[in-house]
Structures are given as structure tokens and as C-alpha cells.
Amino acid sequence: MTYCVGMLVDEGLAMIADTRTNAGVDNISAYRKLHVIDKPGERVLAVATAGNLSVTQTALAMVREGVHLNVGAEPETLETANSLFKCAQLLGHALRNVRQSIAPALEADSLNTSASMLLGGQIAGGPMQLFLIYSQGNFIECGADTPFMQIGEAKYGKPILASGLRNNTSLAEAVKLGLISFSTTMRSNVGVGAPFDMLTVRRDMISGEQRRIEADDPYFEDLHDRWTRAQAQARAAMPEPPWMNGPRLAHSRA
């Protein structure tokens, strides 16, 4: 299982991905799922992947080799495409083609071939953008109403993002919320785990900062502990249901 999140706020972009992959609780490994291209002043972008590992790795390899979007067109890569929208097209094209070519064989053995990607970043002269790319190759762009996108095991970490993240949230606060969402996801699903890879990019800087968060990272451990205590304190401070504090209701008789 995987969990990846991209957060696009006024100040910039943050993308975080775990490294856990498993084929059962007795076969757990770590693979990097956040792939970064950083050419300061020209382009900075990241691709986070979830789903069938062979599908996503093959699709990324195909894009590195170059993808022909149209018959007779020159092959393009993430390092040559002139817009982030074009990059999303390249990834979608590769993902769709890989699944079409290998899905019959894998599905014959009852293997799930679904996969998805997050693409975020900025190319000089263009806007900062964040896309969610589906298995079928289609994609959607992150909008102002919901400034984050998730792939993989998203349900446990969504509430904190939905309640706390806004367009005007600072980039530092966005990273904090993102890491809390990973903490709550880890607690509920052993298939998601540290280390986490992270990229932060300030808008129009065209250069990013990468960081790996290990399981024993002091900030992450402190954040996890503080959030756990804060939830317990908030729960204790809430009133009990008033109808539970009165005299016991008599059982109704037939």
C-alpha cells in the first residue's frame, strides 16, 4: 500500500510520498515513489506514484526514453516538455499504454494493475500546477476549492487536510498538516510507513528542496506525540451526550 499527497497553496507546492510497498504482511519492502526533476531556473517537478509497482516503474521508464504523443511527432520527456500540462499528457499516455500491454497477463493471474500518479511543479514561464493522473491516462488539475490531491491509502489522512488546508495556508503549515495526515494513516494501516520523501517548492522560484523523513525523525516523532495528546485533550473537553446523564429510561413494555 502507498500514500502520497500533493498540496498546492498560494506560497508554493509540497509533495510527500511514503516508501512502503508490500505483497502481504510478510513481504514488505521500501521503494522511492517520489521522483524529482530539479533544474534550477528551468523546471522543477515531481511525480509521486501509487498502485502496481511494475506498471508505474515501466511507465516512468517509458517517459524517460521519450513518448510520441502524435504520429510523426518528436519524442518528448519530462525534461523537454514545454508545459506541465504536456508532462501530464506524457505520463497519462505512458500509463495507459503500459496497462494495455501488460494488463491481460497480470489480470490472468488475478493481479491488480491499477496505478495512479501525482504530478506537481513549475516550468519557467508557466504556472505552478498539480495534477492527478488516473490509470486510464486521463487526469485532473488541482483547483482552488480543494488545494490538495491524494493517491493510494487516502481516507485516513484526508480529514485533517480537508479541515485545515486552505489556499492561504503557509507552506510550512501545509507540510505540518501533510505530515499529520501521514501519522494518522500509519496508525490505521501498516501498509503505509516511513521513511517519507518530500519536495517543497516556493512559487516562481523554479527550484525545490528535498528531504527524507525517517521514522525516528525528531520533528515527526514530536508532531505525532503532540497530535495524539491534542486529540485526547480535545475529546476529554467535549461534553457528554446530555441524554446519557439522566436517569435510566424505563424499558418500554409491549
C-alpha positions as MATLAB code, in Angstrom:
seq = 'MTYCVGMLVDEGLAMIADTRTNAGVDNISAYRKLHVIDKPGERVLAVATAGNLSVTQTALAMVREGVHLNVGAEPETLETANSLFKCAQLLGHALRNVRQSIAPALEADSLNTSASMLLGGQIAGGPMQLFLIYSQGNFIECGADTPFMQIGEAKYGKPILASGLRNNTSLAEAVKLGLISFSTTMRSNVGVGAPFDMLTVRRDMISGEQRRIEADDPYFEDLHDRWTRAQAQARAAMPEPPWMNGPRLAHSRA';
ca = [
       0.000    0.000    0.000;
       1.053    3.565   -0.629;
       0.095    7.040    0.457;
       1.088   10.183   -1.433;
      -0.179   13.743   -1.110;
       0.348   16.951   -3.045;
      -0.589   20.342   -1.561;
      -0.758   23.487   -3.680;
      -1.114   26.740   -1.738;
      -0.500   30.383   -2.595;
       3.057   30.196   -1.298;
       4.022   27.076   -3.196;
       3.868   23.310   -3.502;
       4.612   20.426   -1.140;
       4.589   16.767   -2.158;
       5.108   13.849    0.218;
       5.225   10.113   -0.525;
       5.879    7.080    1.616;
       8.260    4.315    0.550;
       6.354    1.243    1.730;
       5.310   -1.450   -0.711;
       4.021   -4.851    0.248;
       2.630   -8.081   -1.072;
       1.302   -9.183    2.305;
       2.416   -8.521    5.856;
       5.368  -10.898    5.472;
       6.699   -9.289    2.290;
       7.252   -5.581    2.903;
       9.886   -3.542    1.070;
      10.834    0.086    0.530;
      10.921    1.833   -2.836;
      11.226    5.504   -3.632;
       7.901    6.733   -5.009;
       8.644   10.450   -5.317;
      10.667   11.100   -8.461;
      12.081   14.619   -8.794;
      13.496   16.609  -11.707;
      15.123   19.812  -10.465;
      16.878   22.087  -12.942;
      17.062   25.416  -11.097;
      15.760   28.295  -13.173;
      14.357   25.980  -15.865;
      11.993   23.467  -14.268;
      11.253   21.669  -11.050;
       8.698   18.892  -10.939;
       7.928   15.716   -9.053;
       5.983   12.565   -9.834;
       4.517   10.520   -6.975;
       3.282    7.027   -7.793;
       0.808    4.589   -6.270;
      -0.571    1.233   -7.302;
       1.065   -1.614   -9.180;
       4.806   -1.011   -8.889;
       5.739   -2.709  -12.159;
       3.199   -0.581  -14.030;
       4.408    2.725  -12.571;
       8.102    1.882  -12.965;
       7.612    0.841  -16.586;
       5.580    3.967  -17.343;
       8.267    6.217  -15.843;
      10.958    4.387  -17.818;
       8.933    4.886  -20.992;
       8.674    8.638  -20.349;
      12.414    8.865  -19.676;
      13.034    7.236  -23.065;
      10.621    9.626  -24.777;
       6.934    9.457  -25.688;
       5.374   10.192  -29.098;
       2.046   11.842  -28.338;
       1.131   12.007  -32.020;
       2.142   10.052  -35.103;
       5.224   11.647  -36.627;
       5.862   13.872  -33.612;
       9.247   14.063  -31.954;
       9.571   12.072  -28.721;
       9.227   14.178  -25.582;
      10.251   13.654  -21.970;
       9.568   15.411  -18.688;
      12.838   17.278  -19.223;
      11.900   18.590  -22.680;
       8.138   19.221  -22.475;
       7.324   22.924  -22.618;
       4.497   22.867  -20.062;
       3.372   20.922  -17.038;
       0.155   20.114  -18.885;
       2.244   18.420  -21.581;
       4.098   16.493  -18.866;
       0.747   15.233  -17.568;
      -0.145   14.127  -21.093;
       3.133   12.213  -21.404;
       2.621   10.399  -18.114;
      -1.009    9.618  -18.888;
      -0.098    8.292  -22.338;
       2.627    6.063  -20.897;
       0.471    4.798  -18.033;
      -2.375    3.887  -20.361;
      -0.104    2.137  -22.869;
       1.714    0.122  -20.207;
      -1.520   -1.081  -18.661;
      -2.929   -2.035  -22.049;
       0.170   -4.045  -22.905;
       0.674   -5.966  -19.660;
      -2.743   -5.958  -18.018;
      -4.055   -9.123  -19.739;
      -1.143  -11.233  -18.488;
      -1.238   -9.844  -14.953;
      -5.004   -9.949  -14.646;
      -4.959  -13.578  -15.785;
      -3.157  -14.252  -12.507;
      -5.651  -12.078  -10.609;
      -3.117   -9.280  -10.124;
      -4.356   -5.710   -9.797;
      -2.835   -3.467  -12.482;
      -4.362   -0.181  -11.345;
      -1.968    2.709  -10.831;
      -2.098    6.463  -10.397;
       0.273    9.395  -10.224;
       0.551   12.903   -8.855;
       2.483   15.423  -10.936;
       3.385   18.784   -9.465;
       5.827   21.577  -10.106;
       6.567   24.562  -12.300;
       8.334   25.210  -15.588;
       9.855   28.647  -16.168;
       7.322   30.960  -17.777;
       4.382   28.789  -16.762;
       2.140   28.448  -13.717;
       2.718   26.184  -10.748;
       0.332   23.238  -11.109;
      -0.655   19.931   -9.544;
      -2.287   17.052  -11.453;
      -3.788   13.689  -10.558;
      -3.293   11.116  -13.326;
      -5.506    8.037  -13.414;
      -4.786    4.519  -14.668;
      -6.706    5.163  -17.876;
      -4.405    8.064  -18.743;
      -6.893   10.848  -18.084;
      -6.080   13.475  -15.485;
      -7.492   16.355  -13.482;
      -5.884   19.536  -12.161;
      -5.908   20.691   -8.560;
      -8.225   23.673   -8.147;
      -8.705   26.479   -5.654;
     -11.634   24.849   -3.850;
      -9.571   21.855   -2.690;
      -5.840   22.704   -2.624;
      -4.626   19.120   -2.228;
      -4.684   15.773   -4.015;
      -4.065   12.265   -2.703;
      -3.371    8.841   -4.160;
      -3.114    5.459   -2.518;
      -4.448    4.955    1.015;
      -6.067    8.383    1.186;
      -9.051    8.031    3.506;
      -7.287    8.158    6.875;
      -5.272   11.282    6.119;
      -7.973   13.247    4.315;
      -9.916   14.731    7.273;
      -7.016   16.818    8.621;
      -6.263   18.169    5.141;
      -9.898   18.895    4.325;
     -10.446   20.738    7.602;
      -7.142   22.590    7.886;
      -5.675   23.281    4.453;
      -6.644   26.440    2.568;
      -5.152   28.361   -0.348;
      -3.699   30.957    2.019;
      -2.178   28.343    4.332;
       1.567   28.886    4.622;
       3.838   26.322    3.006;
       5.276   25.400    6.416;
       1.783   24.846    7.822;
       0.892   22.749    4.766;
       3.895   20.500    5.404;
       2.829   20.139    9.046;
      -0.700   19.155    8.025;
       0.676   16.761    5.436;
       2.861   15.009    7.994;
      -0.046   14.756   10.438;
      -2.050   13.093    7.677;
       0.779   10.570    7.287;
       0.877    9.988   11.032;
      -2.839    9.175   11.187;
      -2.571    6.962    8.103;
       0.343    4.987    9.562;
      -1.640    4.401   12.734;
      -4.518    2.871   10.771;
      -2.690    0.972    8.017;
       0.595   -0.906    8.442;
       0.994   -0.860    4.664;
       1.997    2.819    4.888;
       5.237    3.669    6.627;
       8.372    5.773    6.874;
      10.670    6.900    5.504;
       8.783    9.607    3.613;
      10.232   11.577    0.725;
       9.254   15.232    0.468;
       9.691   18.071   -2.002;
       8.822   21.699   -1.269;
       8.861   24.402   -3.939;
       8.146   28.090   -3.434;
       6.095   29.620   -6.204;
       8.143   31.102   -9.081;
      11.450   30.065   -7.503;
      11.872   27.191  -10.043;
      13.959   25.251   -7.564;
      12.968   22.805   -4.866;
      14.142   21.473   -1.530;
      14.120   17.716   -0.951;
      14.048   15.977    2.399;
      13.656   12.414    3.658;
      11.699   11.955    6.880;
      12.853    8.836    8.719;
      10.716    7.005   11.277;
      12.878    8.385   14.094;
      12.978   11.953   12.759;
      12.783   14.180   15.892;
      10.259   16.604   14.416;
       7.985   13.861   13.090;
       8.086   11.959   16.388;
       7.272   15.133   18.334;
       4.483   16.045   15.897;
       2.984   12.559   16.214;
       3.073   12.708   20.031;
       1.672   16.244   20.224;
      -1.164   15.424   17.816;
      -2.060   12.294   19.781;
      -2.183   14.270   23.048;
      -4.105   17.144   21.465;
      -6.778   14.767   20.194;
      -7.104   13.140   23.624;
      -7.406   16.534   25.332;
      -9.969   17.781   22.815;
     -12.034   14.620   23.241;
     -11.930   14.913   27.034;
     -13.005   18.572   26.876;
     -16.136   17.828   24.853;
     -19.390   17.396   26.793;
     -21.006   14.001   27.008;
     -24.415   13.486   25.374;
     -26.950   15.082   27.766;
     -29.407   12.226   27.396;
     -26.783    9.825   28.789;
     -26.501   11.694   32.112;
     -30.145   11.497   33.221;
     -31.987    8.673   34.962;
     -32.107    5.418   33.074;
     -35.148    5.218   30.852;
     -37.576    2.504   31.718;
     -37.864   -0.249   29.199;
     -40.974    0.094   27.128;
     -43.482   -2.660   27.614;
     -45.365   -4.392   24.915;
];
